[in-house]
XYZ file of C-alpha atoms in Angstrom:
754
model
C 72.692 70.547 115.382
C 74.171 73.973 115.293
C 72.444 76.660 116.952
C 72.665 79.833 118.861
C 69.272 82.007 119.648
C 71.557 85.218 119.248
C 68.386 88.309 120.210
C 64.942 87.534 121.551
C 63.114 91.245 122.724
C 59.121 92.293 123.442
C 57.568 94.789 122.252
C 53.932 96.225 121.657
C 53.005 92.663 122.545
C 55.368 90.840 119.613
C 58.156 89.212 119.841
C 61.249 88.975 117.925
C 64.104 85.527 117.665
C 67.045 85.435 115.845
C 70.213 83.602 115.638
C 71.296 80.538 113.085
C 70.814 76.834 113.366
C 73.110 74.268 111.354
C 71.601 70.873 110.676
C 74.081 67.941 111.685
C 74.483 66.737 108.402
C 72.987 68.014 104.579
C 68.993 68.262 105.626
C 66.980 71.853 105.882
C 65.217 72.550 108.914
C 61.935 72.462 110.100
C 60.589 75.182 111.911
C 57.927 75.475 113.649
C 56.351 78.230 116.876
C 54.276 75.806 119.706
C 52.843 76.073 122.548
C 53.541 73.963 124.833
C 50.153 71.821 124.388
C 51.819 71.163 120.975
C 49.780 73.992 119.158
C 51.448 75.423 116.331
C 51.021 79.425 117.065
C 50.813 81.539 114.091
C 54.760 83.825 112.634
C 56.007 85.685 110.575
C 58.990 83.663 109.257
C 62.403 84.538 107.263
C 65.537 83.637 106.829
C 68.433 85.697 106.552
C 72.014 84.879 105.201
C 74.637 84.440 107.841
C 78.176 85.066 106.399
C 80.390 84.913 109.212
C 78.467 81.176 110.952
C 79.158 80.369 106.829
C 82.937 80.610 106.842
C 82.942 79.847 110.610
C 81.731 75.854 109.918
C 82.346 76.718 106.020
C 78.033 75.696 105.570
C 75.979 77.316 102.876
C 75.138 80.921 103.792
C 71.503 81.038 104.559
C 71.250 79.558 108.619
C 69.829 82.883 109.667
C 66.483 82.766 111.491
C 64.230 85.829 112.400
C 60.599 84.959 113.670
C 57.958 87.815 114.162
C 55.436 86.477 116.570
C 52.012 88.081 118.524
C 52.466 87.455 121.368
C 50.766 88.368 125.158
C 52.079 89.216 127.822
C 51.640 85.724 129.426
C 51.805 83.386 126.543
C 54.130 80.648 126.648
C 55.158 78.588 123.954
C 58.618 77.045 122.250
C 60.825 77.384 119.316
C 61.266 74.487 117.927
C 63.937 73.512 115.154
C 64.148 69.861 113.799
C 66.108 67.980 111.322
C 66.546 64.360 110.701
C 68.494 64.181 113.529
C 67.938 66.391 116.256
C 64.957 67.645 117.891
C 65.815 71.452 120.018
C 63.602 73.513 121.914
C 64.103 76.930 122.582
C 61.225 78.295 125.769
C 59.997 81.624 124.796
C 58.413 83.465 127.952
C 58.302 86.377 129.543
C 60.523 85.139 131.571
C 62.668 83.707 128.574
C 62.562 87.338 126.690
C 64.072 89.671 130.316
C 66.656 86.840 130.950
C 67.981 87.331 127.136
C 67.627 91.072 127.618
C 68.696 91.425 124.249
C 67.871 95.060 123.290
C 66.585 93.755 119.324
C 64.502 96.414 116.625
C 62.818 93.453 114.869
C 61.290 94.150 110.942
C 58.105 95.915 112.331
C 59.740 98.408 114.257
C 62.125 98.859 110.294
C 58.222 99.315 108.510
C 57.285 101.852 111.489
C 60.741 103.487 110.362
C 59.372 104.163 107.223
C 57.531 107.266 109.576
C 59.619 108.446 111.573
C 60.044 111.467 112.606
C 62.518 112.914 109.266
C 60.356 111.451 107.155
C 57.178 112.478 108.604
C 58.411 115.938 108.003
C 59.802 114.796 104.147
C 55.821 113.636 103.179
C 54.237 116.876 104.953
C 56.473 119.467 102.641
C 56.675 117.122 100.063
C 52.937 117.658 99.865
C 52.388 120.762 101.346
C 54.575 122.031 97.912
C 53.468 119.370 95.519
C 50.768 117.263 96.211
C 49.592 114.066 97.358
C 50.383 112.298 93.505
C 53.236 113.322 94.455
C 54.436 110.952 97.543
C 54.862 107.829 95.381
C 57.422 109.655 93.945
C 58.780 110.803 97.293
C 58.690 106.879 98.246
C 59.947 105.497 95.188
C 62.582 108.334 94.481
C 63.615 110.363 97.929
C 62.059 108.590 101.038
C 63.231 105.232 100.970
C 66.309 107.179 97.717
C 66.339 105.099 95.083
C 66.580 102.027 92.373
C 70.467 102.068 93.598
C 70.489 102.391 96.969
C 66.984 100.307 97.867
C 67.558 98.569 101.123
C 67.261 95.000 99.812
C 69.373 95.759 96.999
C 72.099 97.169 100.077
C 71.283 94.132 101.880
C 72.627 91.524 98.750
C 75.939 94.148 97.782
C 76.989 93.987 101.104
C 76.812 90.005 101.194
C 78.977 89.765 97.482
C 81.696 92.201 99.069
C 81.437 90.397 102.292
C 81.527 86.172 99.972
C 84.323 89.016 97.878
C 86.798 90.590 100.991
C 86.225 87.986 103.490
C 89.096 85.211 103.942
C 88.832 81.866 102.523
C 89.437 78.686 105.300
C 92.984 77.679 103.413
C 94.190 81.746 104.179
C 92.595 81.740 108.099
C 95.132 78.938 108.196
C 97.906 80.138 106.072
C 96.530 83.989 108.564
C 97.506 81.023 111.809
C 101.223 80.186 110.386
C 101.941 83.662 109.455
C 105.465 84.640 110.894
C 105.271 88.454 111.661
C 108.738 90.410 111.471
C 107.278 91.918 115.074
C 104.446 90.507 117.083
C 102.625 93.396 119.137
C 101.195 91.728 122.633
C 97.163 92.520 122.168
C 95.506 93.819 125.659
C 92.276 93.709 124.898
C 90.187 94.978 127.680
C 86.917 94.455 127.625
C 84.426 95.890 130.446
C 81.439 94.159 130.536
C 78.324 94.708 132.946
C 75.155 93.011 133.703
C 76.145 91.143 130.195
C 73.971 87.977 129.111
C 74.873 84.591 129.384
C 74.450 84.018 125.057
C 75.973 87.630 124.232
C 79.204 86.381 126.514
C 79.582 83.284 125.458
C 79.378 84.881 121.568
C 82.040 87.321 121.929
C 85.074 85.104 124.090
C 84.525 82.422 121.316
C 85.349 84.504 118.836
C 88.408 85.915 121.228
C 89.404 81.690 121.032
C 89.203 81.756 117.510
C 91.507 84.314 116.468
C 94.281 83.678 113.527
C 96.833 85.975 115.688
C 96.985 84.460 118.982
C 99.570 86.779 120.498
C 97.187 88.224 123.225
C 95.660 88.910 126.806
C 92.263 89.459 128.457
C 91.038 92.242 131.076
C 88.016 92.002 132.377
C 86.570 94.966 134.046
C 83.701 94.064 135.679
C 81.415 94.890 138.776
C 78.281 92.528 137.701
C 80.191 88.699 138.384
C 78.636 88.169 135.837
C 81.898 87.129 133.292
C 83.806 85.474 136.446
C 83.033 81.891 134.868
C 84.939 82.186 131.353
C 87.689 84.155 133.316
C 88.700 80.991 135.071
C 88.744 79.557 132.621
C 92.629 80.130 130.428
C 93.946 82.290 133.924
C 96.914 82.232 131.740
C 95.351 84.392 128.913
C 92.822 86.128 131.505
C 93.024 88.794 133.935
C 89.988 89.448 136.119
C 89.251 92.883 137.578
C 86.207 93.303 139.652
C 85.614 97.172 139.561
C 83.552 99.648 137.464
C 86.496 101.126 136.338
C 87.720 100.327 133.006
C 91.673 102.568 134.028
C 91.396 99.571 136.744
C 92.112 97.536 133.735
C 94.271 99.860 131.819
C 97.041 99.450 135.015
C 97.360 95.678 134.897
C 97.760 95.995 131.272
C 101.230 93.963 129.446
C 100.304 94.819 126.030
C 102.170 96.647 123.325
C 98.970 98.396 122.397
C 95.138 97.876 124.232
C 92.245 96.950 122.072
C 89.244 98.814 124.149
C 85.835 97.355 123.120
C 82.628 96.214 124.772
C 80.800 92.743 124.825
C 78.372 94.022 122.606
C 79.710 91.513 119.641
C 82.174 89.538 118.218
C 85.424 89.426 116.356
C 85.298 87.460 112.722
C 88.558 85.528 112.953
C 90.864 87.471 110.794
C 90.193 90.482 113.036
C 93.092 90.776 115.232
C 95.531 89.225 111.993
C 95.233 92.716 109.612
C 95.245 94.932 112.751
C 98.683 93.503 112.958
C 98.516 93.705 109.607
C 98.223 97.262 109.986
C 100.922 98.129 112.679
C 103.132 96.553 110.739
C 103.079 98.751 107.251
C 101.969 101.888 109.427
C 104.634 101.572 112.438
C 103.754 105.554 113.716
C 100.570 104.228 114.200
C 99.647 105.344 118.137
C 95.266 105.359 116.865
C 93.785 102.319 115.092
C 89.565 102.300 114.515
C 88.033 99.767 112.027
C 85.020 99.906 109.876
C 81.562 97.227 111.552
C 77.831 96.390 111.310
C 75.761 95.187 113.916
C 74.784 91.755 113.256
C 71.892 91.048 112.061
C 70.536 93.758 110.097
C 74.037 93.355 107.550
C 73.621 97.352 107.624
C 77.412 98.176 108.115
C 78.843 101.221 109.296
C 82.333 101.890 106.292
C 83.761 105.435 108.212
C 85.693 107.569 106.664
C 90.142 108.371 107.831
C 90.443 110.793 110.492
C 88.402 112.703 110.630
C 88.102 115.920 113.686
C 86.307 117.763 112.585
C 83.630 114.773 112.179
C 84.664 113.862 115.494
C 83.469 116.382 116.777
C 80.084 116.183 115.187
C 79.318 112.662 116.270
C 81.338 109.828 117.242
C 81.743 107.977 113.929
C 85.291 105.793 115.725
C 82.538 103.377 116.993
C 82.600 100.088 119.459
C 86.301 99.276 118.984
C 89.431 101.421 119.299
C 93.090 99.837 119.209
C 95.782 102.376 121.195
C 99.421 101.788 121.590
C 100.446 102.119 125.145
C 102.544 104.751 124.863
C 99.342 106.651 123.789
C 97.085 105.126 125.896
C 99.608 106.751 129.340
C 99.881 110.212 128.246
C 96.359 111.147 127.551
C 95.440 110.557 131.853
C 92.705 108.354 131.527
C 89.013 106.647 130.736
C 86.681 109.115 131.728
C 84.394 109.113 128.676
C 84.407 107.381 125.225
C 83.498 110.377 123.384
C 86.613 112.285 125.759
C 89.770 109.131 125.158
C 88.367 109.704 121.835
C 89.314 113.123 121.401
C 92.033 112.933 123.516
C 93.230 109.901 122.253
C 93.330 111.992 118.405
C 94.143 115.187 119.572
C 97.262 113.458 121.543
C 98.213 110.719 118.762
C 97.805 113.675 116.221
C 100.582 116.616 117.869
C 103.758 116.697 116.640
C 101.617 116.102 112.966
C 100.018 119.251 113.057
C 103.192 121.115 114.236
C 104.886 120.032 111.591
C 101.501 120.879 108.717
C 101.522 124.555 110.339
C 104.315 125.266 109.532
C 104.795 123.538 106.038
C 104.978 126.202 103.330
C 105.983 123.926 100.941
C 109.073 123.119 101.667
C 110.425 118.502 102.616
C 112.577 120.148 104.532
C 111.638 121.090 107.268
C 108.533 117.832 108.306
C 109.627 114.651 108.981
C 106.714 112.878 108.259
C 107.545 109.241 105.919
C 108.720 109.760 102.664
C 105.111 107.292 102.197
C 103.047 109.914 103.460
C 105.681 112.701 101.836
C 104.365 111.552 98.693
C 100.285 110.894 100.414
C 100.529 114.868 100.906
C 101.527 115.966 98.319
C 98.507 114.193 95.987
C 96.588 114.850 98.619
C 95.509 111.145 99.844
C 96.861 112.358 103.459
C 95.224 112.243 106.627
C 97.863 111.146 109.252
C 100.274 108.297 109.326
C 99.771 108.258 113.001
C 95.558 107.555 113.522
C 95.255 105.020 111.312
C 91.793 103.234 109.806
C 90.938 99.529 108.744
C 88.330 99.796 106.003
C 87.131 96.656 107.252
C 84.424 95.020 109.164
C 86.207 93.579 111.602
C 83.482 93.785 114.437
C 80.055 92.719 114.074
C 77.562 94.311 116.857
C 74.754 92.725 118.086
C 73.053 95.732 119.275
C 72.723 99.395 118.409
C 75.123 101.443 119.099
C 74.824 102.657 122.101
C 74.714 106.812 122.253
C 76.502 109.014 124.557
C 74.458 110.682 126.960
C 74.014 114.716 125.962
C 75.487 116.783 128.230
C 78.440 113.490 128.632
C 79.195 114.490 124.769
C 78.720 118.160 124.733
C 81.223 118.256 127.789
C 83.751 116.309 126.036
C 83.557 118.335 122.667
C 83.812 121.879 125.090
C 86.960 120.101 126.817
C 88.106 119.265 123.102
C 87.338 122.795 122.042
C 89.076 124.240 125.289
C 92.922 122.330 125.213
C 92.857 122.799 121.201
C 92.575 126.772 121.900
C 89.326 127.016 119.736
C 87.029 129.626 120.793
C 83.250 128.260 121.530
C 79.724 130.228 121.716
C 78.329 126.415 122.323
C 77.822 123.470 121.431
C 74.022 122.100 120.646
C 72.462 118.936 119.171
C 72.132 118.436 115.785
C 70.401 116.303 112.892
C 69.437 112.900 115.469
C 70.435 111.855 119.311
C 74.189 111.619 119.185
C 75.280 114.214 116.563
C 76.704 118.250 117.607
C 76.821 120.879 116.457
C 79.158 123.680 117.116
C 78.530 127.555 116.882
C 81.879 129.275 116.928
C 82.700 132.326 118.718
C 83.065 135.695 116.489
C 86.585 136.641 116.108
C 87.210 139.499 119.085
C 88.239 142.039 117.405
C 86.623 143.995 114.329
C 84.855 140.959 112.092
C 87.209 140.691 108.621
C 86.850 141.851 105.410
C 85.310 139.180 102.844
C 85.395 139.944 99.017
C 82.501 138.137 97.359
C 83.617 137.253 94.467
C 81.401 136.539 91.530
C 81.602 135.785 87.815
C 78.711 136.831 85.503
C 77.309 136.535 82.345
C 74.248 138.436 81.230
C 71.332 136.642 83.575
C 71.223 140.286 85.872
C 68.412 138.811 87.072
C 70.209 135.997 88.813
C 72.598 137.983 89.630
C 70.181 139.959 91.213
C 68.755 137.678 93.135
C 72.047 136.384 94.869
C 73.398 140.594 95.937
C 70.215 140.874 96.535
C 70.184 137.249 99.140
C 73.321 138.027 100.792
C 72.248 141.858 101.386
C 68.536 141.569 102.855
C 69.691 138.130 104.796
C 72.690 137.796 105.612
C 73.954 138.524 109.775
C 77.755 138.634 108.066
C 78.373 142.686 107.204
C 82.175 143.402 106.957
C 82.009 142.690 102.973
C 82.397 143.896 99.643
C 81.181 142.483 96.128
C 83.271 142.020 92.879
C 81.632 140.995 90.149
C 83.411 139.861 86.948
C 81.659 140.665 83.529
C 82.656 138.488 81.039
C 81.249 138.495 77.609
C 77.524 139.493 78.138
C 75.870 140.507 75.171
C 72.204 141.498 76.414
C 72.262 145.155 76.778
C 69.916 144.247 80.243
C 73.181 143.272 82.386
C 75.048 146.200 81.601
C 72.451 148.362 81.957
C 71.868 146.691 85.438
C 75.428 147.182 86.142
C 75.476 151.632 85.198
C 73.558 152.547 88.895
C 74.223 148.105 90.331
C 75.252 149.858 94.079
C 71.967 152.906 94.067
C 69.226 149.259 93.221
C 70.433 147.626 96.919
C 70.182 150.858 99.387
C 73.329 149.178 101.525
C 76.706 150.061 101.946
C 78.276 147.100 100.654
C 80.363 147.977 98.048
C 79.363 146.110 94.476
C 82.467 146.979 92.265
C 82.785 145.649 88.041
C 85.004 144.560 86.745
C 85.172 143.481 82.977
C 86.861 140.296 81.464
C 87.541 140.834 77.962
C 89.508 137.008 76.887
C 87.303 133.679 76.393
C 86.205 131.814 78.846
C 88.284 130.445 81.387
C 86.316 130.091 84.939
C 89.369 129.976 86.655
C 91.342 132.942 84.632
C 87.862 135.019 85.259
C 88.208 134.616 89.351
C 92.118 134.589 89.285
C 91.508 138.097 87.668
C 89.445 139.500 90.169
C 92.023 138.890 93.331
C 94.183 141.922 93.102
C 91.093 144.174 92.795
C 90.171 142.391 96.472
C 90.620 144.344 99.913
C 89.276 141.037 101.911
C 91.336 139.166 104.288
C 88.681 136.078 103.062
C 87.824 135.436 99.358
C 84.162 133.413 99.262
C 83.789 132.971 95.231
C 80.303 132.553 94.448
C 78.442 131.593 90.809
C 75.935 133.494 89.559
C 72.480 131.781 90.281
C 73.486 130.945 93.891
C 70.405 132.667 96.592
C 71.060 132.600 100.252
C 69.290 131.235 102.772
C 70.607 130.816 106.431
C 71.119 134.002 107.658
C 74.380 132.522 109.264
C 75.612 130.301 106.376
C 78.842 133.757 105.643
C 79.417 134.084 109.867
C 79.378 130.172 110.268
C 82.223 129.660 107.429
C 84.414 132.798 108.468
C 84.769 131.038 111.815
C 86.751 128.458 110.513
C 88.111 129.436 107.295
C 89.937 131.556 110.489
C 91.441 128.137 111.791
C 94.822 127.826 111.436
C 94.828 124.480 110.035
C 91.786 125.242 107.050
C 91.480 125.291 104.209
C 88.464 125.509 102.518
C 84.904 126.310 103.758
C 81.890 124.717 101.192
C 78.069 124.989 102.153
C 75.003 122.787 101.054
C 73.200 123.935 97.951
C 70.173 123.428 97.107
C 67.743 123.202 94.291
C 64.674 124.365 93.553
C 62.295 121.328 94.701
C 64.508 121.139 98.384
C 66.440 118.365 97.065
C 70.354 118.263 97.066
C 73.053 119.287 95.213
C 76.313 119.874 96.862
C 76.679 118.014 100.421
C 80.631 117.578 99.847
C 82.738 116.307 96.647
C 83.353 112.538 96.072
C 86.853 112.250 94.401
C 86.745 109.566 92.467
C 82.934 109.320 91.799
C 81.893 108.342 88.297
C 86.433 108.948 87.034
C 86.719 111.515 88.487
C 84.420 113.738 91.502
C 80.489 113.948 92.346
C 79.173 115.827 94.474
C 78.107 113.409 98.117
C 73.788 112.871 97.890
C 73.071 114.864 94.708
C 69.533 114.714 94.693
C 68.674 113.096 98.075
C 65.813 115.415 100.078
C 66.626 117.526 102.614
C 65.373 116.065 105.238
C 66.386 112.381 103.883
C 68.488 110.664 105.921
C 71.454 110.413 104.632
C 73.893 107.338 105.451
C 75.469 108.331 108.755
C 73.408 111.160 108.528
C 76.760 112.200 106.806
C 74.661 115.535 104.674
C 73.957 117.050 107.961
C 77.471 117.194 109.575
C 80.409 119.227 109.898
C 83.666 117.162 108.381
C 86.684 117.192 106.583
C 86.207 116.293 102.228
C 89.111 116.325 99.444
C 86.872 119.392 97.434
C 83.981 121.481 98.242
C 82.515 122.959 95.023
C 83.782 126.775 93.744
C 79.846 127.467 93.276
C 80.328 129.047 97.053
C 83.899 128.492 98.886
C 85.674 130.742 101.183
C 89.139 130.699 101.420
C 92.099 133.498 102.973
C 93.504 135.239 100.810
C 96.848 135.234 101.998
C 96.514 130.946 100.880
C 94.792 131.190 97.058
C 97.398 133.151 96.675
C 100.602 130.997 98.265
C 99.125 127.949 95.630
C 98.776 129.706 92.800
C 94.997 130.403 92.964
C 91.970 128.213 89.899
C 94.356 126.129 87.742
C 94.084 127.809 83.923
C 94.741 124.876 82.725
C 90.904 123.657 83.501
C 89.622 126.399 81.897
C 86.402 124.413 82.619
C 85.579 121.558 84.331
C 87.593 120.288 88.049
C 88.995 123.548 88.093
C 87.738 123.571 92.141
C 88.585 120.125 92.763
C 92.000 120.836 91.804
C 92.038 123.856 93.912
C 90.856 122.051 96.800
C 94.265 119.307 96.042
C 96.105 121.721 96.179
C 95.297 123.194 99.393
C 95.600 119.855 100.644
C 98.862 119.477 99.829
C 100.007 122.019 101.898
C 98.435 119.804 104.618
C 95.662 121.991 105.668
C 92.087 120.853 105.644
C 89.014 121.449 103.624
C 85.437 122.250 105.395
C 82.118 121.157 104.609
C 79.497 123.115 106.876
C 75.983 121.703 106.639
C 74.992 125.617 108.372
C 75.822 127.338 105.349
C 72.802 126.892 103.428
C 72.290 128.262 99.796
C 70.623 127.734 96.484
C 72.111 126.992 93.458
C 69.856 127.161 90.473
C 73.476 125.759 88.489
C 74.989 126.379 85.133
C 72.490 127.855 83.989
C 74.858 130.474 82.260
C 77.420 128.154 80.463
C 75.000 125.426 79.864
C 75.242 122.155 79.680
C 78.802 120.179 77.591
C 76.181 119.423 74.777
C 78.200 119.359 71.351
C 80.731 117.414 70.494
C 83.542 120.152 70.392
C 82.581 121.077 73.798
C 82.960 117.480 75.683
C 86.021 116.439 73.866
C 87.185 119.795 75.511
C 86.041 118.168 78.411
C 87.584 114.837 78.121
C 90.330 116.808 77.676
C 90.077 117.834 80.434
C 89.839 115.383 82.767
C 92.460 114.183 81.532
C 94.666 117.147 83.045
C 93.165 116.840 86.088
C 94.022 112.602 86.197
C 97.572 113.089 85.146
C 98.033 116.051 87.548
C 95.736 114.255 90.815
C 96.527 110.856 89.948
C 97.676 110.005 93.339
C 93.912 110.297 94.895
C 92.244 108.871 91.953
C 94.662 105.941 92.472
C 94.475 105.687 96.271
C 90.827 106.522 96.762
C 89.472 109.417 98.533
C 90.191 109.143 102.225
C 86.678 111.086 103.326
C 85.169 107.817 101.832
C 85.463 104.623 102.190
C 86.725 101.855 99.360
C 83.643 99.632 100.539
C 81.092 102.197 99.154
C 80.183 102.556 95.547
C 82.541 105.250 92.730
C 79.384 104.364 90.464
C 76.570 106.365 92.552
C 77.086 109.593 94.684
C 74.458 108.341 97.710
C 77.336 106.231 100.049
C 75.776 102.758 98.658
C 77.998 99.434 98.805
C 79.913 98.975 96.502
C 78.586 95.845 93.590
C 81.677 93.577 93.389
C 80.204 93.109 90.552
C 81.436 95.855 88.957
C 83.050 97.848 90.737
C 86.681 96.408 92.255
C 87.379 96.512 95.876
C 89.626 99.687 96.437
C 90.337 100.620 93.357
C 88.871 103.996 90.780
C 86.825 103.739 87.529
C 88.250 103.916 84.490
C 86.870 106.462 82.354
C 86.139 105.664 78.438
C 86.173 108.662 76.202
C 83.478 108.315 73.535
C 82.197 111.799 72.362
C 79.593 109.808 70.257
C 78.433 108.689 73.110
C 78.989 110.688 75.974
C 76.974 113.717 73.230
C 74.757 110.867 73.001
C 73.299 110.393 76.658
C 73.407 114.320 77.582
C 71.180 114.773 74.669
C 69.119 112.041 76.274
C 69.377 113.472 79.914
C 68.620 117.223 77.909
C 65.273 114.779 77.310
C 64.150 113.909 80.461
C 64.688 117.261 82.059
C 62.554 118.823 79.609
């Protein structure tokens, strides 16, 4: 019999125990909980799949377990595991729990988690707006997300994904025999401090099982808890008695440093994958990977390098791989957050310089040919900061959140080094998340031209303009209304005295587009009339919510490396209409977190993080007029659909980043003017524009959106895990064009809304 107790904690008179057990042969394990007299104790028991254990020992995956036991402070008893040949008893009392000292969130806390602060606010909002009768729908659709991403479904999809992507036993043997063109030496630098024996045992065993073996281990320990492990293999382990991890850095001999804590385990293929990544990315200076929390099977699927996301929260996580020469330039380790920010800065220093100078002339760039191709096709992020989209670390505990004052200090220091003027950094949506407010320009605020195409619907246009004039704190503005073949006399009457309606010193100009509808051409037509250095494109069916919105957009749009700034858009029921665009979602592009309630938790809180996205909706975007002209404006061969996505792609191909800012908030009542694609002719035109976009930007569709992890589904916009039964990991969705079937689906959706 093999077994391991990995988590034991006492919380509110409930004892939680988790681990795994493999019978000595093929028999089933019998579990029981008894007191010291042998009498059974009441408990709840569930089995859990453990893919990592199943692969390691070549057994069935259902070998994990979890117990929840009502437990008094002075209670004493045993967990009994029994197969045909063996009986194992594990003592369970307050003393044994303290000895193990593993913090664990159990099943009861997960249930109680439904009623956390955010969800209670959400429930209150729903009851207030829609009454008690809507609460069931909130639980089934909004609060607990939707059916396509229920917790159980996600767990099963993750299990299937691991079975599909993790190497087999045969492949692990082949990895051990692999001869790479070069074999970098890794220094595994691990800091331990009063870490319990079970955790240390699991961690060091995972190192011993690596299929790539060219590594050394430096243990920085101030508590003497790891001395026995270090002494077992003196050739590979170096023990440093110190509190400061920099003491370990100084002794590292490796070409790359694997920086980690002894709070989890590496799968056996982790170092092999890191080596393969280094070979394939010769300019790599900093590498990070996906991870999960072992007991919950909840993966943290991360994007490729996003400096703006890193300033919102430390998404790099528990493990990083740093080239030694980079380590020597960042002046040591202070705090984790500070260290990651300095590594990103130094690793991308030359890239940022080159991209800042880039004007479309390839000759000035020293990027690799492959990186140049990815730049042209809009999926380039960095060739020095590399993300491995595979789960290569399993945490045993919850991810630690750095102290707020330490994190804020680190972010401010980053802005100081990058010469980015900021007003303040404060706590964001949750602990560990941050919101930066930037200083307004020292000189006169830049002039912003707000461009609004419109046809009829003068009431909507009035609401749009009025909301900006009455609510916005930013005042150096003008409106350019592009009239597009309206037929309602009320609309033209509205134009006649539009400036006098608002009693404002913000000018409103109406210009007339008299050709056929072409969204791209209509917006391009307005540019010569715009006096502003910055352009703000708005739909006529949006309404400003947050007074600071335009200020927030201006402060980001002024940065040299920024292309387009986008907003968080809400439906009138306070569900999300837009929180960034995932390129490839649905086959071409889709809005992230669409229809999720604005106060509901999104994946990694991404809906409430300032971050880089490949694309944003032109219902509300801002950019420099000079950059707009440089990239040739909106593409006029995309008259209706995907023109905003293509504009974002052109900006990305110039080496600029696009930013989603959730603190820029508008209501978007969506497509009232133009209507749905509800005829064969419209659908055929739509399909033709899909083909046009696909031909122009096939690179990002084939390789995947760099800000969206390839392990996440393209069928949904909710950051749900990809189901390998109907989606191939890392492959785009292939669209089938059947206008009759598409029209039928559209009409069904139309009937539902009615």
